[in-house]
Structure formats: C-alpha cells, structure tokens
Tab-separated table of C-alpha atoms and ligand atoms in Angstrom:
chain	number	residue	atom	x	y	z
E	699	MET	CA	-19.834	-40.135	9.669
E	700	SER	CA	-16.131	-40.522	10.509
E	701	ASP	CA	-13.695	-38.895	12.912
E	702	VAL	CA	-10.020	-38.148	12.277
E	703	ARG	CA	-7.314	-36.291	14.176
E	704	ALA	CA	-4.537	-33.990	12.984
E	705	ASP	CA	-2.242	-31.473	14.640
E	706	VAL	CA	-3.293	-28.889	12.065
E	707	CYS	CA	-6.346	-28.959	9.815
E	708	ILE	CA	-6.233	-26.541	6.879
E	709	ALA	CA	-9.505	-25.587	5.188
E	710	GLY	CA	-8.821	-24.893	1.491
E	711	GLY	CA	-6.272	-26.248	-0.943
E	712	GLY	CA	-5.372	-23.035	-2.759
E	713	PRO	CA	-1.872	-21.513	-2.856
E	714	ALA	CA	-1.963	-20.546	0.853
E	715	GLY	CA	-3.350	-23.871	2.103
E	716	VAL	CA	-1.217	-26.241	0.051
E	717	MET	CA	1.983	-24.272	0.690
E	718	LEU	CA	1.356	-24.183	4.443
E	719	GLY	CA	0.531	-27.900	4.407
E	720	LEU	CA	3.812	-28.670	2.668
E	721	LEU	CA	5.883	-26.458	5.005
E	722	LEU	CA	4.329	-27.930	8.168
E	723	ALA	CA	4.685	-31.515	6.923
E	724	ARG	CA	8.364	-30.856	6.111
E	725	ALA	CA	8.795	-30.003	9.792
E	726	GLY	CA	7.135	-33.297	10.767
E	727	ILE	CA	3.787	-31.806	11.821
E	728	ASP	CA	0.745	-33.917	11.146
E	729	VAL	CA	-1.344	-31.820	8.779
E	730	LEU	CA	-4.601	-32.445	6.931
E	731	VAL	CA	-5.611	-30.144	4.058
E	732	LEU	CA	-9.289	-30.276	3.049
E	733	GLU	CA	-10.157	-29.022	-0.442
E	734	LYS	CA	-13.780	-28.862	-1.516
E	735	HIS	CA	-13.159	-29.499	-5.218
E	736	ASP	CA	-12.150	-32.887	-6.587
E	737	ASP	CA	-9.172	-31.406	-8.452
E	738	PHE	CA	-7.255	-28.133	-8.777
E	739	PHE	CA	-8.444	-27.553	-12.323
E	740	ARG	CA	-10.155	-24.179	-12.442
E	741	ASP	CA	-9.655	-21.563	-15.106
E	742	PHE	CA	-8.955	-17.847	-14.577
E	743	ARG	CA	-7.681	-18.323	-11.028
E	744	GLY	CA	-4.537	-16.289	-11.474
E	745	ASP	CA	-1.491	-17.982	-12.886
E	746	THR	CA	1.373	-15.643	-12.088
E	747	VAL	CA	4.372	-16.962	-10.158
E	748	HIS	CA	6.471	-14.044	-8.963
E	749	PRO	CA	10.176	-13.888	-7.986
E	750	SER	CA	9.276	-14.180	-4.266
E	751	THR	CA	7.552	-17.525	-4.906
E	752	LEU	CA	10.294	-18.633	-7.330
E	753	ASN	CA	12.885	-18.031	-4.585
E	754	LEU	CA	10.802	-20.237	-2.338
E	755	ILE	CA	10.582	-22.964	-4.987
E	756	ASP	CA	14.398	-22.848	-5.144
E	757	ALA	CA	14.738	-22.999	-1.358
E	758	LEU	CA	12.399	-26.016	-1.258
E	759	GLY	CA	14.589	-27.822	-3.798
E	760	LEU	CA	11.713	-27.982	-6.290
E	761	ARG	CA	13.282	-25.972	-9.104
E	762	ALA	CA	14.053	-28.845	-11.464
E	763	ARG	CA	10.495	-30.141	-11.136
E	764	PHE	CA	9.085	-26.647	-11.570
E	765	ASP	CA	11.146	-26.097	-14.723
E	766	ALA	CA	9.904	-29.395	-16.162
E	767	ILE	CA	6.348	-27.957	-16.247
E	768	ALA	CA	5.504	-25.660	-19.185
E	769	HIS	CA	5.574	-22.025	-18.133
E	770	ALA	CA	6.167	-18.712	-19.837
E	771	PRO	CA	8.602	-16.235	-18.251
E	772	LEU	CA	7.958	-12.504	-18.710
E	773	ARG	CA	10.953	-10.236	-18.194
E	774	ARG	CA	9.203	-6.945	-18.884
E	775	LEU	CA	5.651	-5.704	-18.661
E	776	ASP	CA	4.484	-2.974	-20.984
E	777	ALA	CA	1.427	-0.764	-20.922
E	778	VAL	CA	0.012	0.836	-24.041
E	779	ILE	CA	-1.707	4.110	-23.206
E	780	ASN	CA	-3.441	5.945	-26.037
E	781	GLY	CA	-1.346	3.938	-28.487
E	782	ILE	CA	1.972	4.861	-26.811
E	783	ARG	CA	3.926	1.854	-25.542
E	784	LEU	CA	5.562	2.358	-22.159
E	785	HIS	CA	8.064	-0.125	-20.686
E	786	LEU	CA	6.687	0.025	-17.166
E	787	VAL	CA	8.149	-2.935	-15.313
E	788	ASP	CA	11.601	-4.397	-15.928
E	789	PHE	CA	12.232	-7.512	-13.854
E	790	THR	CA	15.781	-7.816	-15.198
E	791	SER	CA	16.678	-5.091	-12.672
E	792	LEU	CA	15.978	-7.563	-9.830
E	793	PRO	CA	18.727	-9.595	-8.172
E	794	PRO	CA	19.500	-12.945	-9.885
E	795	PRO	CA	18.509	-15.658	-10.456
E	796	ASN	CA	14.751	-14.958	-10.548
E	797	ARG	CA	14.537	-11.834	-12.651
E	798	PHE	CA	11.149	-12.568	-14.193
E	799	VAL	CA	7.528	-13.360	-13.464
E	800	THR	CA	6.373	-16.589	-14.991
E	801	LEU	CA	2.953	-17.793	-16.048
E	802	MET	CA	2.084	-21.316	-15.047
E	803	PRO	CA	-1.453	-22.685	-14.773
E	804	GLN	CA	-2.306	-22.567	-11.077
E	805	TRP	CA	-3.382	-26.224	-11.087
E	806	ASP	CA	0.131	-27.221	-12.202
E	807	LEU	CA	1.703	-25.226	-9.364
E	808	LEU	CA	-0.721	-26.704	-6.826
E	809	ASP	CA	-0.138	-30.235	-8.159
E	810	LEU	CA	3.613	-29.714	-7.786
E	811	LEU	CA	3.301	-28.472	-4.181
E	812	ALA	CA	0.833	-31.245	-3.278
E	813	GLU	CA	3.129	-33.903	-4.768
E	814	ALA	CA	6.065	-32.463	-2.808
E	815	GLY	CA	3.888	-32.531	0.328
E	816	ALA	CA	2.884	-36.148	-0.261
E	817	GLU	CA	6.560	-37.138	0.051
E	818	HIS	CA	6.269	-36.401	3.770
E	819	PRO	CA	4.384	-39.030	5.788
E	820	SER	CA	2.671	-36.387	7.940
E	821	PHE	CA	1.081	-34.598	4.924
E	822	HIS	CA	-2.493	-35.514	4.113
E	823	LEU	CA	-4.634	-33.887	1.442
E	824	ARG	CA	-8.271	-34.797	1.051
E	825	MET	CA	-9.924	-33.574	-2.122
E	826	GLY	CA	-13.720	-33.327	-2.399
E	827	ALA	CA	-13.985	-32.412	1.311
E	828	GLU	CA	-15.901	-29.199	1.935
E	829	VAL	CA	-15.592	-27.630	5.365
E	830	THR	CA	-19.101	-26.779	6.533
E	831	GLY	CA	-18.566	-25.728	10.142
E	832	LEU	CA	-16.336	-25.670	13.192
E	833	VAL	CA	-16.024	-27.884	16.251
E	834	GLU	CA	-15.852	-25.545	19.260
E	835	ARG	CA	-15.514	-26.354	22.953
E	836	GLY	CA	-14.713	-24.165	25.915
E	837	GLY	CA	-14.370	-20.980	23.835
E	838	ARG	CA	-11.800	-22.582	21.538
E	839	VAL	CA	-11.953	-23.960	18.008
E	840	ARG	CA	-11.012	-27.654	18.203
E	841	GLY	CA	-11.629	-28.851	14.652
E	842	VAL	CA	-13.925	-28.751	11.647
E	843	ARG	CA	-16.841	-30.589	10.145
E	844	ALA	CA	-16.700	-31.368	6.449
E	845	ARG	CA	-18.942	-32.833	3.773
E	846	THR	CA	-17.431	-35.587	1.634
E	847	ALA	CA	-18.787	-38.082	-0.891
E	848	ASP	CA	-18.603	-40.707	1.906
E	849	GLY	CA	-20.628	-38.644	4.363
E	850	GLU	CA	-19.769	-36.180	7.106
E	851	LEU	CA	-16.207	-36.018	8.375
E	852	THR	CA	-15.198	-34.515	11.711
E	853	VAL	CA	-11.579	-33.476	12.132
E	854	GLN	CA	-10.260	-32.820	15.656
E	855	ALA	CA	-7.203	-30.560	15.470
E	856	ARG	CA	-5.006	-28.472	17.760
E	857	LEU	CA	-5.154	-25.685	15.217
E	858	VAL	CA	-7.488	-24.943	12.307
E	859	VAL	CA	-6.139	-22.733	9.525
E	860	ALA	CA	-8.665	-21.071	7.248
E	861	ALA	CA	-7.154	-20.808	3.758
E	862	ASP	CA	-10.528	-21.148	2.058
E	863	GLY	CA	-10.406	-17.973	0.021
E	864	ARG	CA	-12.324	-14.745	-0.069
E	865	SER	CA	-15.761	-16.304	0.616
E	866	SER	CA	-14.314	-18.247	3.555
E	867	THR	CA	-16.754	-20.604	5.274
E	868	VAL	CA	-14.580	-20.661	8.402
E	869	ARG	CA	-14.618	-16.872	8.577
E	870	ARG	CA	-18.404	-16.876	8.320
E	871	ALA	CA	-18.717	-19.582	10.976
E	872	LEU	CA	-16.606	-17.424	13.307
E	873	GLY	CA	-18.788	-14.401	12.595
E	874	LEU	CA	-15.736	-12.398	11.451
E	875	VAL	CA	-16.471	-9.586	9.024
E	876	PRO	CA	-13.667	-8.091	6.916
E	877	ARG	CA	-13.388	-4.351	6.342
E	878	GLU	CA	-13.962	-3.703	2.678
E	879	ARG	CA	-12.488	-1.068	0.407
E	880	PRO	CA	-15.132	-0.407	-2.245
E	881	VAL	CA	-13.851	-1.110	-5.760
E	882	ASP	CA	-15.746	0.234	-8.762
E	883	SER	CA	-14.711	-2.381	-11.304
E	884	ASP	CA	-15.148	-6.032	-12.117
E	885	VAL	CA	-13.177	-8.094	-14.585
E	886	MET	CA	-14.487	-10.002	-17.594
E	887	TRP	CA	-12.054	-12.761	-18.554
E	888	PHE	CA	-11.902	-14.412	-21.954
E	889	ARG	CA	-9.310	-15.961	-24.214
E	890	VAL	CA	-8.487	-15.520	-27.897
E	891	PRO	CA	-5.916	-17.114	-30.220
E	892	ARG	CA	-2.696	-15.160	-30.618
E	893	PRO	CA	-3.083	-12.791	-33.606
E	894	GLN	CA	-1.124	-13.699	-36.787
E	895	ARG	CA	0.987	-10.573	-36.472
E	896	PRO	CA	2.413	-11.093	-32.971
E	897	VAL	CA	1.488	-8.563	-30.299
E	898	PRO	CA	4.571	-7.651	-28.234
E	899	ASP	CA	4.141	-8.900	-24.664
E	900	THR	CA	1.847	-6.333	-23.118
E	901	LEU	CA	0.070	-6.317	-19.855
E	902	ALA	CA	-2.260	-3.348	-19.911
E	903	TRP	CA	-3.999	-1.303	-22.582
E	904	ALA	CA	-5.707	1.950	-21.715
E	905	GLY	CA	-7.429	4.610	-23.733
E	906	PRO	CA	-10.765	6.346	-24.118
E	907	GLY	CA	-12.467	2.938	-24.701
E	908	GLY	CA	-11.434	1.631	-21.268
E	909	VAL	CA	-8.772	-0.661	-19.820
E	910	ALA	CA	-7.887	-4.216	-20.838
E	911	ILE	CA	-5.257	-6.772	-19.886
E	912	THR	CA	-3.638	-9.258	-22.265
E	913	ILE	CA	-1.548	-12.021	-20.709
E	914	PRO	CA	0.540	-13.944	-23.253
E	915	ARG	CA	0.167	-17.724	-22.912
E	916	PRO	CA	2.036	-20.263	-25.074
E	917	ASP	CA	-0.783	-20.669	-27.599
E	918	TYR	CA	-3.371	-18.032	-26.747
E	919	LEU	CA	-3.893	-14.671	-25.088
E	920	GLN	CA	-5.667	-14.598	-21.765
E	921	CYS	CA	-7.529	-11.303	-21.749
E	922	ALA	CA	-9.532	-9.228	-19.348
E	923	LEU	CA	-11.716	-6.195	-19.811
E	924	LEU	CA	-12.326	-3.971	-16.790
E	925	VAL	CA	-15.995	-3.068	-16.558
E	926	PRO	CA	-17.952	-0.996	-14.028
E	927	LYS	CA	-19.055	-3.086	-11.054
E	928	GLU	CA	-22.279	-5.018	-11.512
E	929	SER	CA	-22.633	-3.922	-15.131
E	930	ASP	CA	-22.686	-7.479	-16.490
E	931	GLU	CA	-26.480	-7.605	-16.925
E	932	ALA	CA	-26.460	-4.382	-18.939
E	933	LEU	CA	-23.565	-5.696	-21.054
E	934	HIS	CA	-25.345	-9.001	-21.700
E	935	ALA	CA	-28.439	-7.067	-22.791
E	936	GLN	CA	-26.363	-5.230	-25.423
E	937	GLY	CA	-25.238	-8.554	-26.908
E	938	ILE	CA	-21.826	-10.095	-27.562
E	939	ASP	CA	-21.135	-7.854	-30.594
E	940	ALA	CA	-21.108	-4.796	-28.333
E	941	PHE	CA	-18.677	-6.552	-25.963
E	942	ARG	CA	-16.392	-7.503	-28.865
E	943	ALA	CA	-16.508	-3.945	-30.208
E	944	GLN	CA	-15.544	-2.539	-26.815
E	945	VAL	CA	-12.575	-4.908	-26.569
E	946	VAL	CA	-11.365	-3.900	-30.033
E	947	ARG	CA	-11.729	-0.204	-29.188
E	948	VAL	CA	-9.295	-0.735	-26.294
E	949	VAL	CA	-6.992	-3.246	-28.040
E	950	PRO	CA	-7.319	-2.747	-31.819
E	951	ARG	CA	-4.857	-5.618	-32.440
E	952	LEU	CA	-7.449	-8.091	-31.175
E	953	GLY	CA	-9.782	-7.211	-34.077
E	954	GLU	CA	-8.646	-10.199	-36.159
E	955	VAL	CA	-9.193	-12.764	-33.356
E	956	ILE	CA	-12.057	-11.419	-31.265
E	957	ASP	CA	-14.616	-13.591	-33.109
E	958	ALA	CA	-13.236	-16.496	-31.057
E	959	VAL	CA	-15.444	-15.079	-28.294
E	960	ALA	CA	-18.606	-16.569	-29.752
E	961	SER	CA	-21.033	-15.729	-26.933
E	962	TYR	CA	-21.139	-14.690	-23.292
E	963	ASP	CA	-20.563	-18.381	-22.467
E	964	ASP	CA	-16.925	-17.670	-23.390
E	965	VAL	CA	-16.693	-14.735	-20.977
E	966	LYS	CA	-16.331	-15.162	-17.239
E	967	LEU	CA	-17.167	-12.315	-14.872
E	968	LEU	CA	-15.013	-12.164	-11.753
E	969	SER	CA	-15.924	-9.743	-9.044
E	970	VAL	CA	-13.010	-7.661	-7.786
E	971	GLN	CA	-12.784	-7.353	-4.034
E	972	ILE	CA	-10.351	-5.753	-1.594
E	973	ASP	CA	-10.919	-6.442	2.093
E	974	ARG	CA	-9.044	-7.325	5.264
E	975	LEU	CA	-9.962	-8.729	8.638
E	976	PRO	CA	-9.288	-6.550	11.677
E	977	ARG	CA	-8.240	-9.742	13.482
E	978	TRP	CA	-6.832	-12.814	11.723
E	979	TRP	CA	-7.173	-15.305	14.557
E	980	ARG	CA	-9.301	-16.583	17.416
E	981	PRO	CA	-8.273	-19.218	20.003
E	982	GLY	CA	-7.543	-22.372	17.980
E	983	VAL	CA	-7.932	-20.844	14.497
E	984	LEU	CA	-5.859	-18.689	12.139
E	985	LEU	CA	-6.960	-17.146	8.832
E	986	ILE	CA	-4.471	-16.551	6.018
E	987	GLY	CA	-4.456	-15.670	2.310
E	988	ASP	CA	-7.633	-14.316	0.761
E	989	ALA	CA	-9.638	-15.598	3.756
E	990	ALA	CA	-7.902	-12.904	5.827
E	991	HIS	CA	-7.471	-10.318	3.060
E	992	ALA	CA	-9.009	-10.549	-0.430
E	993	MET	CA	-6.603	-9.065	-2.964
E	994	SER	CA	-7.580	-7.428	-6.230
E	995	PRO	CA	-6.063	-8.966	-9.396
E	996	MET	CA	-4.177	-5.654	-9.829
E	997	PHE	CA	-0.438	-6.467	-10.329
E	998	GLY	CA	-1.319	-10.181	-9.916
E	999	VAL	CA	0.137	-10.336	-6.417
E	1000	GLY	CA	-2.641	-12.290	-4.647
E	1001	ILE	CA	-1.121	-15.759	-5.018
E	1002	ASN	CA	2.245	-14.538	-3.865
E	1003	TYR	CA	0.807	-12.759	-0.846
E	1004	ALA	CA	-1.101	-15.939	0.054
E	1005	VAL	CA	2.132	-17.944	-0.247
E	1006	GLN	CA	4.048	-15.384	1.847
E	1007	ASP	CA	1.420	-15.706	4.604
E	1008	ALA	CA	1.994	-19.471	4.557
E	1009	VAL	CA	5.765	-19.046	4.958
E	1010	ALA	CA	5.359	-16.552	7.818
E	1011	ALA	CA	2.808	-18.841	9.495
E	1012	ALA	CA	4.988	-21.968	9.219
E	1013	ARG	CA	7.958	-20.105	10.727
E	1014	VAL	CA	6.140	-19.325	13.984
E	1015	LEU	CA	3.727	-22.262	14.136
E	1016	VAL	CA	6.347	-25.024	13.959
E	1017	PRO	CA	8.028	-24.134	17.296
E	1018	ALA	CA	4.695	-23.190	18.881
E	1019	LEU	CA	3.110	-26.547	17.988
E	1020	ALA	CA	6.172	-28.338	19.378
E	1021	ALA	CA	5.639	-26.506	22.699
E	1022	GLN	CA	2.321	-28.383	23.147
E	1023	ALA	CA	0.653	-25.413	24.916
E	1024	SER	CA	-2.488	-23.870	23.422
E	1025	ASP	CA	-1.548	-20.336	24.386
E	1026	ALA	CA	1.800	-20.690	22.564
E	1027	VAL	CA	-0.154	-21.570	19.412
E	1028	ASP	CA	-2.467	-18.584	19.903
E	1029	ARG	CA	0.494	-16.269	20.418
E	1030	ALA	CA	1.988	-17.608	17.192
E	1031	CYS	CA	-1.272	-16.860	15.346
E	1032	ALA	CA	-1.195	-13.288	16.651
E	1033	ALA	CA	2.431	-13.034	15.495
E	1034	VAL	CA	1.413	-14.055	11.952
E	1035	GLN	CA	-1.023	-11.165	11.795
E	1036	ARG	CA	1.530	-8.733	13.248
E	1037	ARG	CA	4.028	-9.769	10.569
E	1038	ARG	CA	1.720	-9.852	7.533
E	1039	ASP	CA	-0.964	-7.243	8.203
E	1040	ARG	CA	1.125	-4.189	7.335
E	1041	PRO	CA	2.626	-5.419	4.057
E	1042	THR	CA	-0.861	-6.534	3.025
E	1043	ALA	CA	-2.434	-3.205	3.967
E	1044	MET	CA	0.221	-1.313	1.997
E	1045	MET	CA	-0.316	-3.384	-1.151
E	1046	GLN	CA	-4.099	-3.143	-0.843
E	1047	ALA	CA	-3.854	0.639	-0.484
E	1048	ILE	CA	-1.907	0.793	-3.760
E	1049	GLN	CA	-4.380	-1.540	-5.504
E	1050	TYR	CA	-7.295	0.555	-4.238
E	1051	ARG	CA	-5.767	3.818	-5.472
E	1052	ALA	CA	-4.974	2.253	-8.832
E	1053	HIS	CA	-8.601	1.124	-9.187
E	1054	ARG	CA	-9.842	4.618	-8.327
E	1055	PHE	CA	-7.455	6.157	-10.809
E	1056	ILE	CA	-8.688	3.830	-13.565
E	1057	ALA	CA	-12.355	4.368	-12.659
E	1058	SER	CA	-11.879	8.151	-12.813
E	1059	GLY	CA	-10.893	7.860	-16.486
E	1060	ARG	CA	-7.665	9.780	-15.803
E	1061	ILE	CA	-5.483	6.890	-16.987
E	1062	GLY	CA	-6.417	7.694	-20.593
E	1063	ARG	CA	-5.223	11.261	-20.036
E	1064	ILE	CA	-1.750	10.433	-18.667
E	1065	ILE	CA	-0.306	10.740	-22.098
E	1066	SER	CA	-1.657	12.103	-25.350
E	1067	HIS	CA	-1.009	10.800	-28.837
E	1068	PRO	CA	1.502	12.029	-29.902
E	1069	PRO	CA	3.000	12.901	-26.498
E	1070	THR	CA	3.487	16.585	-25.766
E	1071	ARG	CA	7.019	17.867	-25.212
E	1072	PRO	CA	6.732	17.992	-21.393
E	1073	GLN	CA	5.284	14.449	-21.462
E	1074	ARG	CA	8.251	13.271	-23.540
E	1075	VAL	CA	10.666	14.810	-21.040
E	1076	VAL	CA	8.857	13.202	-18.090
E	1077	LEU	CA	8.865	9.829	-19.856
E	1078	ARG	CA	12.556	10.063	-20.604
E	1079	LEU	CA	13.528	11.158	-17.078
E	1080	VAL	CA	10.980	9.524	-14.779
E	1081	LEU	CA	10.223	6.181	-16.400
E	1082	PRO	CA	13.762	4.752	-16.057
E	1083	LEU	CA	13.610	5.537	-12.318
E	1084	LEU	CA	10.161	4.001	-11.983
E	1085	THR	CA	10.668	0.674	-13.783
E	1086	PRO	CA	13.027	-0.958	-11.232
E	1087	LEU	CA	10.826	0.230	-8.356
E	1088	LEU	CA	7.748	-1.271	-10.005
E	1089	ALA	CA	9.646	-4.508	-10.644
E	1090	ARG	CA	10.437	-4.747	-6.933
E	1091	LEU	CA	6.854	-3.920	-5.937
E	1092	VAL	CA	5.263	-6.410	-8.330
E	1093	GLY	CA	7.948	-9.097	-7.977
E	1094	TYR	CA	8.308	-9.136	-4.205
E	1095	GLY	CA	5.612	-6.950	-2.668
E	1096	PHE	CA	6.369	-5.538	0.762
E	1097	ARG	CA	8.332	-7.596	3.290
E	1098	PRO	CA	9.025	-10.771	1.313
E	1099	GLU	CA	9.416	-13.876	3.466
E	1100	ARG	CA	12.345	-16.274	3.464
E	1101	LEU	CA	12.294	-19.956	4.243
E	1102	GLU	CA	14.341	-20.823	7.311
B	2144	FAD	C1	-10.169	-12.134	-11.428
B	2144	FAD	C2	-9.000	-12.420	-10.565
B	2144	FAD	C3	-7.769	-12.648	-11.176
B	2144	FAD	C4	-6.644	-12.846	-10.387
B	2144	FAD	N1	-5.443	-13.000	-10.974
B	2144	FAD	C5	-4.345	-13.165	-10.223
B	2144	FAD	C6	-3.067	-13.342	-10.803
B	2144	FAD	O1	-2.918	-13.352	-12.026
B	2144	FAD	N2	-2.008	-13.527	-9.987
B	2144	FAD	C7	-2.151	-13.535	-8.629
B	2144	FAD	O2	-1.137	-13.688	-7.918
B	2144	FAD	N3	-3.344	-13.376	-8.042
B	2144	FAD	C8	-4.444	-13.207	-8.800
B	2144	FAD	N4	-5.657	-13.035	-8.209
B	2144	FAD	C9	-5.770	-13.121	-6.745
B	2144	FAD	C10	-5.561	-14.589	-6.332
B	2144	FAD	O3	-6.397	-15.440	-7.072
B	2144	FAD	C11	-5.834	-14.792	-4.833
B	2144	FAD	O4	-5.334	-13.719	-4.085
B	2144	FAD	C12	-5.172	-16.093	-4.364
B	2144	FAD	O5	-5.632	-17.184	-5.124
B	2144	FAD	C13	-5.454	-16.349	-2.899
B	2144	FAD	O6	-5.000	-17.639	-2.545
B	2144	FAD	P1	-5.691	-18.419	-1.339
B	2144	FAD	O7	-4.993	-19.731	-1.242
B	2144	FAD	O8	-5.741	-17.550	-0.159
B	2144	FAD	O9	-7.210	-18.601	-1.784
B	2144	FAD	P2	-7.838	-19.325	-3.058
B	2144	FAD	O10	-6.907	-19.342	-4.188
B	2144	FAD	O11	-9.174	-18.713	-3.249
B	2144	FAD	O12	-7.998	-20.829	-2.585
B	2144	FAD	C14	-8.994	-21.187	-1.670
B	2144	FAD	C15	-9.234	-22.679	-1.832
B	2144	FAD	O13	-10.145	-23.099	-0.828
B	2144	FAD	C16	-11.118	-23.930	-1.412
B	2144	FAD	N5	-12.312	-23.817	-0.570
B	2144	FAD	C17	-13.178	-22.793	-0.503
B	2144	FAD	N6	-14.099	-23.031	0.424
B	2144	FAD	C18	-13.816	-24.235	0.963
B	2144	FAD	C19	-14.419	-25.033	1.962
B	2144	FAD	N7	-15.514	-24.629	2.606
B	2144	FAD	N8	-13.867	-26.224	2.271
B	2144	FAD	C20	-12.752	-26.661	1.624
B	2144	FAD	N9	-12.144	-25.938	0.647
B	2144	FAD	C21	-12.673	-24.745	0.329
B	2144	FAD	C22	-11.292	-23.402	-2.810
B	2144	FAD	O14	-11.826	-24.389	-3.679
B	2144	FAD	C23	-9.860	-23.026	-3.174
B	2144	FAD	O15	-9.159	-24.106	-3.737
B	2144	FAD	C24	-6.781	-12.848	-8.971
B	2144	FAD	C25	-8.032	-12.657	-8.364
B	2144	FAD	C26	-9.130	-12.430	-9.150
B	2144	FAD	C27	-10.458	-12.195	-8.503
C-alpha cells in the first residue's frame, strides 16, 4: 500500500481526463491521472475528431504532431435513404482552417495528448491504476483509493475529477444517479474490407431493412448496424448468416465484402445510453464527460463534448486552485456545470429525438424511390439551407469552448 499527493487527481484517462490533465499541468498544477487499463488501445471507442477539438489542437501548438499521425479527413457526410443519396453535412461551409471532421484512432489522439502532458513536470499519468473508492473526511472528498499491480494506492488530493466514463466508479461511490432518457437501440460494430468498387464516403444508410453506418477508414470500413435494444441474444440465435443478410439489405454495396464477418466474434455490441446527472459536483469532487452525461454515438459528438468539458473545467479550476480555499474550488465546480449542462442537454435532446425517429421506422419514409415531385422540390430548396446548419451542429455542438 502506498500514499501519494496531488493537487488534482483525475479518475479515467479517456478524452476528458487526459485533456484536463494536460490543461492543468500546462498551468503548473500538480495533476495525477489514473487510468485502469495498461494502454489506450481499445477498438470501437469513437474515433472522430471534430473542428472544435481541432481548433484546440491548434491552440495547444500540437498541430504538426497531430498531422504526423495518420488520419482521414471527411469534408462531407452523406446519407443514403431508400437508395437516394443526400448530401446532408458540408463541413466546407465552416470557418477556416478546420473545415472537416477527421478520423483518427482514439488511442493515437490520447497518446498525443499524454505525450504533450508529460512535457510538463507537474503532469503524472499512471496506467493500470483502477480507482476503487473515495477518501472522504468531514463531508468532503479528499482523494481516491486505487488498485494497481503493486498493490493499493491512496491518493490525497484537493480535488478529485471523475472522468471515468459512463459506468463511473466515482459516481457510484458518491451515490449519484443520472437521469436517463430511454433509447430503443443498440449498436453492433464490425469492420469489413473496402469493396473493390469504391463506396462514396457515406455516413448513414436507411431503408426498410433498418439503419447502418459506414465510416471510411484508410484500409477498411468501420460499420455499425442499429438493432433494437437487448436484441443481441435473439440475433445470435438466428446465426451470423441472418446478421450478414440484414446488413446487405440495408447496404447492398457491402454484399461483396460481408463474408469478412466470419462469426459473432467479429461483431461487438455496444449499448447506447443517454443520461445526465442533476448535479455534477459534491464538495471536493467534479464529474465531467460521460461520467456526468453519457452521450449516444449519434453524430459522433461524445469525445468532443468530453473535451469541451475539460476546457471549461480548466478555465475555472486554475484560478480557483491558486486561491487555496476549498470553497473557491467548489464554486468553480458548480460553475463548470452551469456552463456545460445546457449545451449538453440540448445535444442530448436532439440525439434522443433522432433515436426515436429512427426507431419509429419513419426515416425510411422520408423519401421514396424515385422521389415524388414535392419531395424533389423540398430537397432542392431545404437541403442547401440545412447542410451548413448540420455542419455547425456536428462540428462544434452548442457553446464551443476556447482555450484562454
Ligand atoms: C458505440 C459508441 C460509439 C461512439 N462513437 C463515437 C464517435 O465516433 N465519436 C465521438 O465523439 N463519440 C463517440 N461515442 C461517445 C464517446 O465514446 C464518449 O462520449 C467519450 O468517449 C466520452 O469520453 P470520456 O473521457 O468522458 O469517457 P471515456 O472515453 O469512457 O473514458 C473513460 C476512461 O476512464 C477509464 N476508467 C473507467 N473506470 C475507471 C476507474 N475506475 N479507474 C480508472 N480509470 C477508469 C476507462 O478505461 C476510460 O479510459 C461513442 C459511444 C458509443 C457507445
């Protein structure tokens, strides 16, 4: 058993935790990030880096290092509904220079941020350290207990930040229960080689067979099929051929490559969740990112919202921690929630409605094949107005944060 001290102890080395660690260490604050896994290497974690995060990478002076890592920019996102291709999102309408979303494996992004953090002497990251509980005294959280390969570790800290994701251990230890918005779908992720005849970059496919996502990666397609919640057992019982057939019904172009999904071992079910805490802090502890508000994968904004929380938190925590008074730190935690709760609630409300719309089956009826005359008129008049708005919504979300 060993004891260490830090000004701030962050539970969880995901996008929220590592970004906050870097920002605090840049300001000279002694910060310890504890990550339960031994590395950042986990598949299907969400790999989108949006213009809001790219702006931050620029402001941190990390652009050259970011560009040296392989990534795939997407300037437009299309949806194919009943075989009709719609250009839904056009990031080129955004202000320069970051007029695109780019796909970079999340472990590469986290490695980059952790390496940038390690350049500051007050940044400490301990991998393979799983937070198991809190140290509390006098009605205040004063640190955490963690399990490591070397035994139990106790960290005494002026502030604990929970960035340990949507099944947050810290949240559970505090007895905080998020309010959930029930979502009817889950996501089955799999990957296939790119078909011989290239598929134009497309995000979503919808039709009578269901809804699927195809995310173009340099040498494969990362795909997802939306399925009714908790239907995985029934799907498994039908066998992998039925799964493949359903995918091909939604995305016929995958017919020539779907055999790459040899069994259900190649398919990963991820439960979709939307929830938010009524209160993001208690004396001595702040929750950010998915620990405070689990985001659905819809529009791929979760990483960026987690990063935005980190920026907002650093802005108010740095002066509050310098003030040395506990109540200044608590007031700063309350200010983080005041700043980030509304933009999060607005995005979650849109995600929730989009899920309900998809679950109702109405998405397949938006447009018929071929489109009717009124549909053609609407497409011609409404879509050009919609695409820049969607680019702004997906690229920045509500109330994007700036680094000071
Ligand atoms: C299927 C699916 C696909 C998604 N796709 C996208 C996408 O394409 N783009 C996008 O922007 N968002 C996507 N999201 C959402 C996105 O993954 C999350 O919103 C985002 O990762 C939240 O970041 P975070 O840092 O708050 O939490 P997380 O990314 O969950 O990170 C939490 C970290 O804490 C660690 N941890 C957990 N418990 C402990 C503990 N007790 N002690 C120490 N460490 C701990 C975890 O190992 C993890 O590294 C997707 C979500 C789902 C479910």
